[in-house]
């Protein structure tokens, strides 16, 4: 039987540079001691205090259908967190709880793009972006950013593709580049959105992982709250990747319509998971800082190692749990470099090409192993690069 075009075209086909990741996973499965610096998964599990709250909620009976928009106290808690951090008035009516940031990205695009409309996103990009857009039937159109700008997007490049588009998706702090968009960048983006009547979908799932500069939510810029949908998640901030809990923050009427969508798709998020998320948010910044701390530390380790050599370039690592390395001096593509590093040194990193063409000749290193293994792997990576260059 024929499947729909929509579903069979989600990935877009072709090699997407993820082969290295799957090869590394196979090698690990065969018992080889590969150091995996690939995906954005913490090297710690969800904190036991959060798990206790989850257990208590489940055993206390919160196992039935939960309210589709999210439980009231979590919606209020998320709204409070956003208002405190951005200064923009936000109530529970601006929030819908989703099964993680990914479901929020999908729902946000479905809310603002009609079939066949153009949805813009920035290259390099988080791996699911183009597939998410294709999945809702819109046309995924990439706007390139440039290594020489440390991957800060240029407003004029976005404007050049904005005519007739319905939305623009951005992500700061950024995966895969580690770039935190500056106020100037975000003001430029906001202006393009207003000039071209675009919705802005702002993926802020790394908002607690900022090492340099400050995170600015574009929803806080003048006249942007009415055209911005913010995607948030407990995955990275609270090491709750497997719990699948996140949110969309946006105008009240957008949220009302998104709740209709959720009623016909996810039917909400498990109540005991939401209770645990609510508990986690109540722990405040201390818990978030504790979870972000290893990445803050490892980014300094990386800076030290990279400062001590001159083959591999470090894109200023301002935020998120990754560093992006420029390996163009080796003459290899990111894909060839990553493959050889894996084969010859059992170190797995992601080729820049997995995240789009703007990151060709780069590799993304996730800072997700213990400090000592991280330092050893990075030192070996630099030595390997120097030998080839
Ligand atoms: C930029 C970005 N957005 C969204 C997500 C999705 O996160 P989740 O669905 O776990 O909340 C990720 C996960 O790695 C990400 O890196």
Short mmCIF file of C-alpha atoms and ligand atoms in Angstrom, two decimals, residues 39-41 99-105 125-129 171 173-176 203-206 231-236 240-242 244-246 321-322 364, ligand 1:
data_model
loop_
_atom_site.label_atom_id
_atom_site.label_comp_id
_atom_site.label_asym_id
_atom_site.label_seq_id
_atom_site.Cartn_x
_atom_site.Cartn_y
_atom_site.Cartn_z
CA UNK A 39 24.28 13.59 20.82
CA UNK A 40 22.96 16.06 23.38
CA UNK A 41 22.33 13.71 26.25
CA UNK A 99 5.59 16.26 25.22
CA UNK A 100 9.04 17.86 24.94
CA UNK A 101 10.45 20.61 22.78
CA UNK A 102 10.25 18.52 19.60
CA UNK A 103 6.46 18.18 19.80
CA UNK A 104 6.33 21.92 20.47
CA UNK A 105 8.36 22.63 17.33
CA UNK A 125 20.46 23.73 12.25
CA UNK A 126 19.30 21.20 14.84
CA UNK A 127 18.91 17.98 12.92
CA UNK A 128 15.11 17.70 13.03
CA UNK A 129 14.29 21.20 11.76
CA UNK A 171 17.58 28.74 18.06
CA UNK A 173 21.74 29.38 22.51
CA UNK A 174 22.40 27.39 19.38
CA UNK A 175 22.76 23.74 18.67
CA UNK A 176 25.08 22.88 16.92
CA UNK A 203 13.67 27.57 20.17
CA UNK A 204 15.13 28.38 23.58
CA UNK A 205 15.64 24.90 24.99
CA UNK A 206 19.24 25.76 25.98
CA UNK A 231 9.65 26.63 22.44
CA UNK A 232 10.95 25.51 25.84
CA UNK A 233 11.81 22.18 27.41
CA UNK A 234 12.85 20.51 30.64
CA UNK A 235 15.14 18.17 28.67
CA UNK A 236 18.37 20.16 28.78
CA UNK A 240 14.76 15.26 31.87
CA UNK A 241 15.24 14.20 28.26
CA UNK A 242 13.30 10.95 28.65
CA UNK A 244 9.23 14.36 27.37
CA UNK A 245 8.02 17.59 28.86
CA UNK A 246 8.27 21.06 27.35
CA UNK A 321 26.36 21.66 25.54
CA UNK A 322 28.41 21.53 22.33
CA UNK A 364 30.44 19.28 16.53
C1 LIG B 1 17.89 22.90 19.47
C2 LIG B 1 17.02 21.82 19.98
N1 LIG B 1 15.69 22.01 19.99
C3 LIG B 1 14.85 21.06 20.44
C4 LIG B 1 15.33 19.86 20.91
C5 LIG B 1 14.33 18.84 21.35
O1 LIG B 1 14.40 18.64 22.71
P1 LIG B 1 13.29 17.82 23.51
O2 LIG B 1 12.28 17.33 22.53
O3 LIG B 1 14.00 16.73 24.20
O4 LIG B 1 12.70 18.81 24.45
C6 LIG B 1 16.71 19.62 20.94
C7 LIG B 1 17.24 18.32 21.40
O5 LIG B 1 18.41 18.01 21.30
C8 LIG B 1 17.58 20.63 20.46
O6 LIG B 1 18.91 20.47 20.45
#
